[in-house]
Each structure stands twice: as structure tokens, then as C-alpha cells.
Coordinates of C-alpha atoms in Angstrom, one line a residue:
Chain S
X9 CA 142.9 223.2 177.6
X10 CA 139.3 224.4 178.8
X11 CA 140.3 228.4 177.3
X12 CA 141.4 226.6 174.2
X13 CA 137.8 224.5 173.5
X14 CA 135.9 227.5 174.7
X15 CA 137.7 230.1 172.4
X16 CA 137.9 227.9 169.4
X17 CA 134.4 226.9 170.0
X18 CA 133.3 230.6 169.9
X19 CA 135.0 231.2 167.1
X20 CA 133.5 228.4 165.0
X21 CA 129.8 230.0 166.0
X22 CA 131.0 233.7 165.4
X23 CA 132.2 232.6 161.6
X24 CA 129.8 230.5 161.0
X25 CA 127.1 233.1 162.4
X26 CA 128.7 236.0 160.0
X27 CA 128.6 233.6 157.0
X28 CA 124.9 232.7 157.3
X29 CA 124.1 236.6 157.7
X30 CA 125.7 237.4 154.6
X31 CA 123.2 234.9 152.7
X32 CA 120.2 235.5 151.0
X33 CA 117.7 233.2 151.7
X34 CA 116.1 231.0 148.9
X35 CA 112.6 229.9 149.3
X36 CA 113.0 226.5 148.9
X37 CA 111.6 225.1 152.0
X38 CA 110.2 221.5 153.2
X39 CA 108.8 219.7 156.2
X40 CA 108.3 215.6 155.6
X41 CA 107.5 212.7 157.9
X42 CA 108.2 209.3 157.7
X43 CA 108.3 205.6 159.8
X44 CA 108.3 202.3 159.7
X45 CA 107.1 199.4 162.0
X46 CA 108.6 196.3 162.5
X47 CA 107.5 193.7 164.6
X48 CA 109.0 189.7 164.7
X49 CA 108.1 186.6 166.1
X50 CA 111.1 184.8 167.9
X51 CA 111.1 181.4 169.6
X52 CA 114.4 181.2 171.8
X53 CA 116.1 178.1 173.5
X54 CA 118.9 178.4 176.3
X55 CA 119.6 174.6 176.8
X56 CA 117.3 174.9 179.8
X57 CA 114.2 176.2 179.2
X58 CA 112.5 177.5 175.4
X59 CA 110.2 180.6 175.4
X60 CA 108.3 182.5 172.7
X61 CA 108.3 185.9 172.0
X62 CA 106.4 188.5 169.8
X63 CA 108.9 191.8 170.0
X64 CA 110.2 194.8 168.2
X65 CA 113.2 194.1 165.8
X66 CA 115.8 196.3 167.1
X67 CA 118.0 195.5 164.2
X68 CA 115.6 198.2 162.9
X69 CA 113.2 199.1 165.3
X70 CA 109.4 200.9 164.8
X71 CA 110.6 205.1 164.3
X72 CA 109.5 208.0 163.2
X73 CA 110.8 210.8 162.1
X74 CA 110.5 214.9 160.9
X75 CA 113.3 215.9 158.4
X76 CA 112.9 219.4 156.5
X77 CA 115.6 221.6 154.9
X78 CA 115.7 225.1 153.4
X79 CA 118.0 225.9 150.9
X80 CA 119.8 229.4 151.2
X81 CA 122.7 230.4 148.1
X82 CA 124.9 227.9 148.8
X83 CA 124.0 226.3 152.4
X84 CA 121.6 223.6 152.7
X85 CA 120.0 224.5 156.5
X86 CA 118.2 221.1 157.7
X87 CA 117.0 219.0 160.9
X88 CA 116.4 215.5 161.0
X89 CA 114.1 214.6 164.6
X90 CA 113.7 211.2 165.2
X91 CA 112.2 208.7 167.7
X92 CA 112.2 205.1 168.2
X93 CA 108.6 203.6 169.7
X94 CA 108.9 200.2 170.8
X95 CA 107.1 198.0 172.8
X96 CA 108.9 194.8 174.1
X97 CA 112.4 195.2 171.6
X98 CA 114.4 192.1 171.0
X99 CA 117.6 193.5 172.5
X100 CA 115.9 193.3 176.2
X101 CA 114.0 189.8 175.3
X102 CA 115.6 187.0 177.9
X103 CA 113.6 183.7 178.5
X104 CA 111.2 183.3 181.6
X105 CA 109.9 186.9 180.3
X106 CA 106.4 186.2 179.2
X107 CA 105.0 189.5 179.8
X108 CA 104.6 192.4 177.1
X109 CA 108.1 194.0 178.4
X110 CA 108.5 197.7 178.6
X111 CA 107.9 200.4 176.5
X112 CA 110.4 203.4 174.9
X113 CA 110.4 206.1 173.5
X114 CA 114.0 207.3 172.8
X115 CA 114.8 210.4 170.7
X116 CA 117.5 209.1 168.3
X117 CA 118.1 212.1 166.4
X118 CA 117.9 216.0 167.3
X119 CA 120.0 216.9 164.7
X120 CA 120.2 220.4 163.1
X121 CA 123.0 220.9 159.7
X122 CA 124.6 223.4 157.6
X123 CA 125.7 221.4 154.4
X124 CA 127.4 223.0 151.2
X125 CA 130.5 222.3 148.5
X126 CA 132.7 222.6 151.9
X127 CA 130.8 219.3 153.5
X128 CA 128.8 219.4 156.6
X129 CA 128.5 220.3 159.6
X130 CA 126.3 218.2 162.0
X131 CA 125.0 219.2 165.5
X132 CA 122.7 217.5 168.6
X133 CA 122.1 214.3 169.0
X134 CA 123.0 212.2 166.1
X135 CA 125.3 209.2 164.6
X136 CA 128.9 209.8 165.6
X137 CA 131.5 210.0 162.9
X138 CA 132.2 205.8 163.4
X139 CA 129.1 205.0 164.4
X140 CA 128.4 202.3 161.4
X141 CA 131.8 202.0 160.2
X142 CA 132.3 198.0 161.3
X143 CA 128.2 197.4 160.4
X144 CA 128.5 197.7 156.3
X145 CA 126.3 195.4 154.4
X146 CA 125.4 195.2 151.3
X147 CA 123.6 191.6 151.7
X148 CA 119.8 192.5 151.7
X149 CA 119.6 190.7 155.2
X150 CA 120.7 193.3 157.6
X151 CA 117.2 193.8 159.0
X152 CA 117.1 190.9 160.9
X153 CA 121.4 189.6 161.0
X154 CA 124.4 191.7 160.6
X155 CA 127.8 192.3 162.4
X156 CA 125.7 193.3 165.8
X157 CA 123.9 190.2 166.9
X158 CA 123.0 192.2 170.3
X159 CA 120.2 193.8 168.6
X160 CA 118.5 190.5 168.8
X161 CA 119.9 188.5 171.2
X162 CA 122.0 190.7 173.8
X163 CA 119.9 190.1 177.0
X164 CA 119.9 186.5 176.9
X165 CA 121.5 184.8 179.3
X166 CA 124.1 182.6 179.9
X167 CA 122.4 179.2 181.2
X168 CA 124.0 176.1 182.2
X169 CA 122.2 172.8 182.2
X170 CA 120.6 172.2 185.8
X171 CA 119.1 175.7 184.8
X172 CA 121.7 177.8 186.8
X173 CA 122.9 181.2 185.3
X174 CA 125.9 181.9 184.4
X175 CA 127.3 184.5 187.4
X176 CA 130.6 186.5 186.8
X177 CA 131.9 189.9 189.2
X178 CA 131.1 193.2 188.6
X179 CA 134.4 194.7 187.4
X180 CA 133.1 198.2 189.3
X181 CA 132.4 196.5 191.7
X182 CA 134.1 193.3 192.9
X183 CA 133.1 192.9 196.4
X184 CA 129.6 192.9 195.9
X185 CA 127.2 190.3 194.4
X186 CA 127.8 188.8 191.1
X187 CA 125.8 189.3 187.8
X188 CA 124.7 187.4 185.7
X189 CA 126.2 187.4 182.2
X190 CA 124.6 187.9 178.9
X191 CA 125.2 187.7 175.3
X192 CA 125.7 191.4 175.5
X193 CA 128.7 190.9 177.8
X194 CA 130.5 188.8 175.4
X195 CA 129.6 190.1 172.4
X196 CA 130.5 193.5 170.8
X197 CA 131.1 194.4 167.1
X198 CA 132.9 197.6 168.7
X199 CA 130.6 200.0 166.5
X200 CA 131.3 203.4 167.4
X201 CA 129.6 205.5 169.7
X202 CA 126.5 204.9 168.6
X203 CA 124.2 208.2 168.5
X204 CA 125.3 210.9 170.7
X205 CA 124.8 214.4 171.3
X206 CA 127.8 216.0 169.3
X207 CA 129.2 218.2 167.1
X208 CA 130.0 216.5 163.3
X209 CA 131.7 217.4 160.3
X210 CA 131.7 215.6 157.1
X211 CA 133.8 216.4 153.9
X212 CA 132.7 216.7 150.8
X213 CA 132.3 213.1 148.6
X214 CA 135.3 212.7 146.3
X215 CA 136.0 209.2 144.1
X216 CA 133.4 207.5 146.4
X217 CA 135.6 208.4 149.7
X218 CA 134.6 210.6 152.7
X219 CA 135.7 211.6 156.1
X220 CA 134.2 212.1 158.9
X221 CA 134.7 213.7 162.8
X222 CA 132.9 214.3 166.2
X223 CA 132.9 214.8 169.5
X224 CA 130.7 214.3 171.6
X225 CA 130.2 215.5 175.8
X226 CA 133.3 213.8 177.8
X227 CA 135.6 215.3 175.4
X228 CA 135.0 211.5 173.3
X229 CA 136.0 211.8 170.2
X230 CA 135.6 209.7 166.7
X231 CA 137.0 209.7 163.4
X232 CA 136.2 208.1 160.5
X233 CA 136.4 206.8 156.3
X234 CA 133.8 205.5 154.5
X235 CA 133.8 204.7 150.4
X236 CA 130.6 203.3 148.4
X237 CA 131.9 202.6 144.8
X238 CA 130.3 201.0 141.9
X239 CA 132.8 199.5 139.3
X240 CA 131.6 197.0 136.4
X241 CA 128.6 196.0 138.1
X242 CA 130.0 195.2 140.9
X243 CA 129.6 197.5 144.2
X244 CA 132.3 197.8 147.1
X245 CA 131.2 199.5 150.2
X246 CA 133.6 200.2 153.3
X247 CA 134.8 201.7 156.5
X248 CA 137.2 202.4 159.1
X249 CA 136.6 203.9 162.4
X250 CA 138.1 205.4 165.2
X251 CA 137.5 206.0 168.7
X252 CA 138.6 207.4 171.9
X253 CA 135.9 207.4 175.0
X254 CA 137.9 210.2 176.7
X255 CA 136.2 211.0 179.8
X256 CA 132.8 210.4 178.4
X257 CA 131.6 208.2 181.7
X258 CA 132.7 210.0 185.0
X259 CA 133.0 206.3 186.9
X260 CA 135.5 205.2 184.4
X261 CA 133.2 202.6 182.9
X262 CA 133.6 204.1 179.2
X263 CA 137.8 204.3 179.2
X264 CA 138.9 202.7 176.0
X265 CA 140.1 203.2 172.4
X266 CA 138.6 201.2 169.8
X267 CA 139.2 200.6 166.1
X268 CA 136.5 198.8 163.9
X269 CA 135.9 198.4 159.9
X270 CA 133.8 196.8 157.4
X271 CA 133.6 195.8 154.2
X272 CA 131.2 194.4 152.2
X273 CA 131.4 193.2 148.2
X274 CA 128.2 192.5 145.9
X275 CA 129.1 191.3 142.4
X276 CA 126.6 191.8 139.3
X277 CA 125.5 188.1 139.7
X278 CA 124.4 189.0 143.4
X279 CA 126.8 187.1 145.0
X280 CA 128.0 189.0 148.0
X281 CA 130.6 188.5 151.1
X282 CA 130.6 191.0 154.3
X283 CA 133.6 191.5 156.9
X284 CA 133.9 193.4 160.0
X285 CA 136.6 193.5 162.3
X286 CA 136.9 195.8 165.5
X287 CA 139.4 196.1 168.3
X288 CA 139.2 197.8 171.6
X289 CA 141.6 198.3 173.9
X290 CA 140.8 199.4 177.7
X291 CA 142.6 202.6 180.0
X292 CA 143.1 203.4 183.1
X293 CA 140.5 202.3 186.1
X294 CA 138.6 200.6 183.5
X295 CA 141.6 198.4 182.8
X296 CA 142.7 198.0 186.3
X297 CA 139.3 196.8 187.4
X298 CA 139.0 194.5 184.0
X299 CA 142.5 192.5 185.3
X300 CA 141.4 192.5 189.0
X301 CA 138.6 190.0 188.0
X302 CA 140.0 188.2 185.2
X303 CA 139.2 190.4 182.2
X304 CA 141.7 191.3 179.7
X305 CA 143.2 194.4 178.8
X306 CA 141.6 194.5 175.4
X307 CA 139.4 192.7 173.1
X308 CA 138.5 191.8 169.5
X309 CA 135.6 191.2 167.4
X310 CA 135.1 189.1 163.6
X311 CA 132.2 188.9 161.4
X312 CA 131.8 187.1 158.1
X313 CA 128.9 186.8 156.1
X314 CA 128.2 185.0 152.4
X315 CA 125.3 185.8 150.4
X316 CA 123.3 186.2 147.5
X317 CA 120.8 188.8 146.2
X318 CA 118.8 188.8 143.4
X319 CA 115.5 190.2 142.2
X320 CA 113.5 190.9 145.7
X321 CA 115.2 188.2 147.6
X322 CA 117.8 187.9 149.3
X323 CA 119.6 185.3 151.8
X324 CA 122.8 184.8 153.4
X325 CA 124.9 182.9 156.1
X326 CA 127.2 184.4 158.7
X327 CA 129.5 183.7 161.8
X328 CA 130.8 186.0 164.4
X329 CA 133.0 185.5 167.0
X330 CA 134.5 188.1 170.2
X331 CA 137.3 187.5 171.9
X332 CA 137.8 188.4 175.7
X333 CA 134.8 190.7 175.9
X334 CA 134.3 190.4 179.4
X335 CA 136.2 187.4 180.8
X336 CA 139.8 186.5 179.3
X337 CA 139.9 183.4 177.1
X338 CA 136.1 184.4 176.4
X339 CA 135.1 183.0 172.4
X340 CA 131.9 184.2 172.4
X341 CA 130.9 183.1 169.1
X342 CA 127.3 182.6 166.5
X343 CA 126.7 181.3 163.4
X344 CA 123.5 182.1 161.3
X345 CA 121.3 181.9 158.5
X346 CA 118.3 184.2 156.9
X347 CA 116.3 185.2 154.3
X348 CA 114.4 188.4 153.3
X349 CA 112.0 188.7 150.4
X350 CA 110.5 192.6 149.3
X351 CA 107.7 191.8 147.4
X352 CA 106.4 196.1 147.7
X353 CA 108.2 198.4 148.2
X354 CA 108.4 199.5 151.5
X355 CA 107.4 195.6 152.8
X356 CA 110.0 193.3 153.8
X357 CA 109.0 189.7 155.1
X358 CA 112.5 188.2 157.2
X359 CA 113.2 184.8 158.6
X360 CA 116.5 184.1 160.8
X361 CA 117.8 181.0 162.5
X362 CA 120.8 181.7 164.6
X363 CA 122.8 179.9 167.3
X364 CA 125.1 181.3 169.9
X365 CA 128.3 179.6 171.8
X366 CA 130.1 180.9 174.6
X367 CA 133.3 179.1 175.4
X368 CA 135.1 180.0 178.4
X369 CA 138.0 179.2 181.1
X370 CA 135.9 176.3 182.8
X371 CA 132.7 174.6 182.3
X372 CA 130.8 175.7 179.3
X373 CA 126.8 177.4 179.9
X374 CA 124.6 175.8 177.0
X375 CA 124.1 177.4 173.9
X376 CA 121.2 179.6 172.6
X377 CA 119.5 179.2 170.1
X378 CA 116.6 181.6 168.6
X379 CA 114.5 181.1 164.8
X380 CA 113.1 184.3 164.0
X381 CA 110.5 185.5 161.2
X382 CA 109.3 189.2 160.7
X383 CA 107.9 192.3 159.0
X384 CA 109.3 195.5 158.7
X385 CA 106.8 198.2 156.7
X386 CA 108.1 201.3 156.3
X387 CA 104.7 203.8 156.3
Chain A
X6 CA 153.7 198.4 170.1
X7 CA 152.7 194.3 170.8
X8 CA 152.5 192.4 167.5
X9 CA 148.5 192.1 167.8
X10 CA 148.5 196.2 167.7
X11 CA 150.4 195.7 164.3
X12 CA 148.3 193.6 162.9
X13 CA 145.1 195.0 163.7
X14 CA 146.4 198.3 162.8
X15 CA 147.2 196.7 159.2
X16 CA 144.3 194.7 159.1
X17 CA 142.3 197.8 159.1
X18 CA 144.9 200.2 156.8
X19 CA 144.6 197.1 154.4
X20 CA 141.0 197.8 154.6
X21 CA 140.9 201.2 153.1
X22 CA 143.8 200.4 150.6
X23 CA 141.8 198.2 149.1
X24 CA 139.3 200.7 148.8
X25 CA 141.5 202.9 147.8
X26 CA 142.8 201.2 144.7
X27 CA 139.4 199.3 143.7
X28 CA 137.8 202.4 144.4
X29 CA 139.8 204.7 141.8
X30 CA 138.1 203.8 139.2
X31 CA 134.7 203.8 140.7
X32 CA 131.7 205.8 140.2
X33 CA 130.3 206.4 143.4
X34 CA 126.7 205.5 145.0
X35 CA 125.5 207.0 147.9
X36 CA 125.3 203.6 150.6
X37 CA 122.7 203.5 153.1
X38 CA 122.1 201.5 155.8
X39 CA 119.7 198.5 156.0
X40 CA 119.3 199.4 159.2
X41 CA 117.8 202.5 158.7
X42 CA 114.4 203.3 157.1
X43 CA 114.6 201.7 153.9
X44 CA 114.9 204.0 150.7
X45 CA 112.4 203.8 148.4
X46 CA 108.7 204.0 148.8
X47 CA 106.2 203.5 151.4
X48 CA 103.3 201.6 151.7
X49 CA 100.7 204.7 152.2
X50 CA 103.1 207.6 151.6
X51 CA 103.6 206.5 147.7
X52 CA 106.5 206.7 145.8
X53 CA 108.3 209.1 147.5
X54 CA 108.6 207.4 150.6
X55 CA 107.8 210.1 153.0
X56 CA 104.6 212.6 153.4
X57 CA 105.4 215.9 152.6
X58 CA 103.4 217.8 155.5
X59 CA 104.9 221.5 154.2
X60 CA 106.2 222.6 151.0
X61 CA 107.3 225.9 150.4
X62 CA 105.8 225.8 146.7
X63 CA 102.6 224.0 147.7
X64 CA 101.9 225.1 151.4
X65 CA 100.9 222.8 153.8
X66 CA 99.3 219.2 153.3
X67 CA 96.2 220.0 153.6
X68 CA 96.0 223.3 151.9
X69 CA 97.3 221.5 149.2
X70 CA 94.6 219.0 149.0
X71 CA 92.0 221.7 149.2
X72 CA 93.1 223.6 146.7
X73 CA 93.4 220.4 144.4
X74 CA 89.7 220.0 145.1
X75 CA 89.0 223.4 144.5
X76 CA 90.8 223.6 141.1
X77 CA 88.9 220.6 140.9
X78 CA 85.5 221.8 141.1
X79 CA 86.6 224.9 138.9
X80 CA 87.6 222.9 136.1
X81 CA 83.9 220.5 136.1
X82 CA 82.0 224.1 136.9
X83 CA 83.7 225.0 133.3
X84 CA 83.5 222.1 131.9
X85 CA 79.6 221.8 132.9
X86 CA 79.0 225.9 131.3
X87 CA 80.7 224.7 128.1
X88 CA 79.1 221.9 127.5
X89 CA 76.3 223.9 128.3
X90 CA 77.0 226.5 126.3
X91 CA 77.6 223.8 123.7
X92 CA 74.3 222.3 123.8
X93 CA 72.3 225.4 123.6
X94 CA 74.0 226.6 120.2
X95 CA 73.2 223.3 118.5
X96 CA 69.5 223.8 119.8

């Protein structure tokens, strides 16, 4: 199996080398930057204690980025570099923090590409080929709610009323101490891989439909469809991905498969609705660890949102709801509201209220609530 | 295969058969992200949305500004002799 990757790996770069050689380059050559910042205000309530926050939205969090191409006969060559800069993000935000939190500086993209009439081929660190497939929106008022509510709320904890946190085992490690339990352990819209360093291909578009591949170190692998169609006014937009973790995490904590999709429908009169569904189901010591401390074997995520969009506003309302995320019988569920205006282009002014439930095999911790209200300006 | 693997498995083949047959007939658009940088323009980088710090037809940003200033100054310098040149034929 490791002859076969290596050859057929070789050979990829060989061809691929011999092809480019063959080419005579085009000068049509550019370097361009561009950002944004965006930075919220969020006042958060556990049922114990409220706090107040001013954070990075990580539904879309402050980056910046360095894309060029150059064009060759029939090969676009191009990077993309990116990096996210933020200073106290919303995804870390828990109450009792009253500091400015950390600061990070993540490379998101390292990406280098060879597209042409044949698709493209993607390299480095990047999206995977799912990563986005159960996160389609067409509502307007995905910079501040869509199908992952982590973004902005996964580091909250669990909090019962006398104040005491909600404590659950560590699957990896069930004799030791417990942990508490967040909104990030019962919530997942099961999204892919995220960004990883990989290798991508992309087909060509065709009718409004294209595939996608990767894999990525840990022999995990993705697979994906996408479609983005306009018919009559109306748009459809949509997606279905696949994933298998492989032996991407060496302790076993990463050993599932996991199906998500999307869809999401705008109409002419700006009515819109939004759907996402994902599944994962877990393997081997993962799985065995999950049933030695009550979790279940596997685990499901919905997402519905109703909206309108019209003109520079938009607003919508949405509910969520994973299933057995972390603990079986877990309904870790939220509902929500929002509105986003874009009076200039490149400004958008958000507000959010959304509310979160976890109900579980014996007493239920109080829910959280958070309102929200924010800018994101792209520079 | 359990009757929940069935059903999600339709649940999401339903998914892109719908697409499939609403979609036949569609013209496509290219759908990006909201959560991504937003298309469009920026606030200080204009209407394109991003600065263009190289161009292969322009050279770099600021050679490009330069040599705007200095076409310019060329173009007032000729102005200025014309309308010099102008004002001493009608004298």
C-alpha cells in the first residue's frame, strides 16, 4: 500500500512536471492583498452568572490574505496565503473570562494551484473537498448564525444552577479526572475537515454541478458535490459531503466517517429556507472508548433556517439541534434570530440573539443565552 | 445496514437529486461563502475589493503611482508650453 501511494504519487509530479515544461509562459501575472476585520460585542448568560464580552467573530474572523496567479497557454498557476489575526475570538469566549483572552495568528491557507479546462488541482494547506458542504447559505446572515453555532458559542459551558459545571469523563481517558463539558462537546454540524494540509482536485463546472477530492496527512480522505444554480429568479445552492478520518490522529481521537449536506433556497421575493444535516459514525478505539463512558456509537446533526433578503438587509430565524454528540441521549439543541444590514459595500452591521439547550440522561445544566451585535469591514 | 444508515444515506442522495433535477435547467452562479471575505468592494481598496500590489502590465504599486504622477506632470508641463505658446501668438 505505501509502494502504491509513493509510485502513483511520483508519477502525478513527473506528468504534471513534463506538462508544465512543455508550456509557454504568458505574461499575465498578479500579486493582490486583501482583509477584513470583524469585531462584536456579546453579552452571555449561563443561568448562573452573565458576563460581557468584546471578541473577534469567528463566524468570520479578522484575515488577511496574498493571492496572485500567472496565466501560462492553458494553465492558470496561482497561490492563495492566508492568515487569521484575532485577539480574544468568540469560539474561546466562556463566562468568568474578563480578560482580553489570547491572541492567534493561524495560517489558514498555503495553497499553491494548477487550474485549466481539466479542473484543478489544489495543494498545501487549504479547504478540504467537504469542508463547507453542510454550511450552505444563501440567507445574508451567515456572518454572525449559520449551521456551526461553535463559532460563537463552543467554549461555553455547561452550568447548572448552584453555579456547578457540568463534569463528564474523558473518553481517552476514563480513569482520570473529569472535564467539564461545553457547547462544543454537544454540538457539531459535522463540516468536513475543515482546512488541512492536502492534496485537492476539482472538476471542471458543468450545469451548475462540481466534484471535488482530497486527502490530507493520515491517509484522511474527503469527497464531495456542490451545485449553485439560478432558475427563474430563484437560486438553489447545495452540497453533499464525505468523509473518512483514516488514521489522521495517531491516539485514535479522529476515527470516524461522516456524511453532511446543505441546502439552501432564495426565491426572487427574497424569501429564503437553509437545511443541513450531517451524520458521523465512530471506529475502532474511538468507538470503544465512546461506549465505555456512555457515548454512542454515532451521532447526528439538524439545522433549519427561515429568512428573508431584500435590498441591503437581511434577517432570519434558525434552530439546530445534535444528537448524542458526546453523551448518549444528548439533544443539544439552539434556536436563534438575527439581522444584518450592508449599507457600503464592504460594511456589514449584525445583531444576533440566540439561546442554547442541552437536554440530557439526568438533571438538566441551565441554558445559555448570548445577544450579539457587530461589524465586519472588509479593507 | 441499520435503518438510520438508510435513511441518512437517502436523506442526503435526496439532497443532490433534487439538485439534480431543479438544477437541469439552471444557469449556474459561482456560490461563495458568507463566511469568507465578502465579494465585492472594500472600504479603502475600491471597487475591486482587493489592492493590487503587482501587475504584470503595470509593475508594482507604487511604480504605478509614480508613473501616474509623472505622466501627470508631463501632461500640465504641455499643457502650460501650449498655452504658452498660445498666448504669445495672439500677442
Amino acid at each position: 500500500m505505501r509502494k502504491w501511494y509513493f509510485r502513483s504519487g511520483l508519477a502525478v509530479v513527473f506528468i504534471f512536471a513534463a506538462f508544465l515544461a512543455l508550456l509557454t509562459p504568458v505574461q499575465a501575472f498578479d500579486v493582490k492583498f486583501s482583509g477584513q476585520v470583524n469585531q462584536m460585542l456579546m453579552f452571555a448568560d449561563n443561568g448562573f452568572n452573565t458576563e460581557f464580552f468584546v471578541a473577534d467573530n469567528d463566524n468570520s474572523g479578522t484575515r488577511f490574505r496574498f493571492t496572485g496567479n500567472e496565466k501560462f497557454d492553458t494553465v492558470t498557476v496561482g497561490y492563495r496565503i492566508e492568515f487569521g489575526a484575532q485577539r480574544n475570538a468568540s469560539n474561546l469566549l466562556d463566562i468568568g473570562g474578563n480578560d482580553d483572552g489570547i491572541f492567534q495568528f493561524n495560517d489558514r491557507w498555503l495553497d499553491a494551484y494548477f487550474q485549466g479546462g481539466w479542473g484543478k488541482f489544489s495543494i498545501g494547506k487549504g479547504d478540504g473537498a467537504a469542508n463547507g458542504t453542510s454550511e450552505v447559505d444563501l440567507s445574508g446572515t451567515a456572518v454572525i448564525t449559520y449551521a456551526c453555532v461553535n463559532d460563537t458559542a463552543g467554549s461555553f459551558t455547561w452550568t447548572f444552577k448552584d453555579g456547578s459545571k457540568l463534569l463528564r469523563p474523558d473518553p481517552m481517558n476514563p480513569t482520570g479526572p473529569s472535564l467539564e463539558t461545553d457547547v462544543a462537546d454537544t454540538r457539531s454540524d459535522f463540516d468536513g475537515l475543515s482546512r488541512n494540509e492536502r492534496i485537492r482536485y476539482d472538476t471542471p463546472k458543468f450545469a451548475g454541478f462540481d466534484f471535488a477530492t482530497s486527502i490530507t496527512n493520515g491517509k484522511a480522505w474527503e469527497i464531495a458535490g456542490r451545485y449553485a444554480g439560478a432558475i427563474g429568479g430563484h437560486k438553489l445552492a447545495g452540497a453533499v459531503g464525505y468523509v473518512d478520518t483514516n488514521d489522521r490522529d495517531a491516539l485514535g481521537q479522529t476515527d470516524y466517517r461522516q456524511l453532511g449536506s446543505s441546502i439552501s433556497w432564495l426565491t426572487p421575493l427574497g424569501l429564503n429556507v437553509t437545511a443541513s444535516f450531517g451524520y458521523r459514525k465512530y471506529f475502532g478505539q474511538l468507538k470503544q472508548a465512546r461506549l465505555a463512558v456512555g457515548g454512542s456509537s454515532d451521532s447526528q446533526n439538524y439545522y433549519l433556517k427561515v429568512g428573508w433578503k431584500g435590498g441591503i438587509h437581511a434577517a432570519s430565524v434558525e434552530a439546530g439541534r445534535t444528537d448524542d454528540l458526546d453523551l448518549k441521549g444528548d439533544k443539544s439543541t439552539n434556536l436563534g434570530v438575527a439581522y444584518v444590514v450592508t449599507p457600503w459595500g464592504g460594511v456589514d452591521f449584525y445583531g444576533a440573539i440566540r439561546s442554547y439547550t442541552l437536554d440530557q440522561i439526568g438533571p438538566d445544566p441551565e441554558n445559555i443565552s448570548q445577544i450579539m451585535a457587530g461589524t465586519r469591514i472588509k479593507f | 445496514m441499520k435503518t438510520g444508515d438508510i435513511t441518512r444515506i437517502v436523506i442526503h442522495l435526496s439532497v443532490m437529486t433534487l439538485l439534480s433535477l431543479v438544477g437541469c435547467g439552471g444557469k449556474s452562479f459561482d456560490y461563495h461563502s458568507g463566511n469568507e471575505i465578502p465579494e465585492g468592494p472594500g472600504v479603502f481598496s475600491g471597487q475591486d475589493g482587493e489592492f493590487t500590489i503587482y501587475d504584470s502590465k503595470t509593475g508594482w504599486l507604487g511604480e504605478k503611482s509614480e508613473k501616474a504622477e509623472g505622466a501627470g506632470s508631463q501632461a500640465a508641463e504641455k499643457t502650460g508650453t501650449a498655452e504658452a505658446a498660445g498666448a504669445a501668438g495672439k500677442s
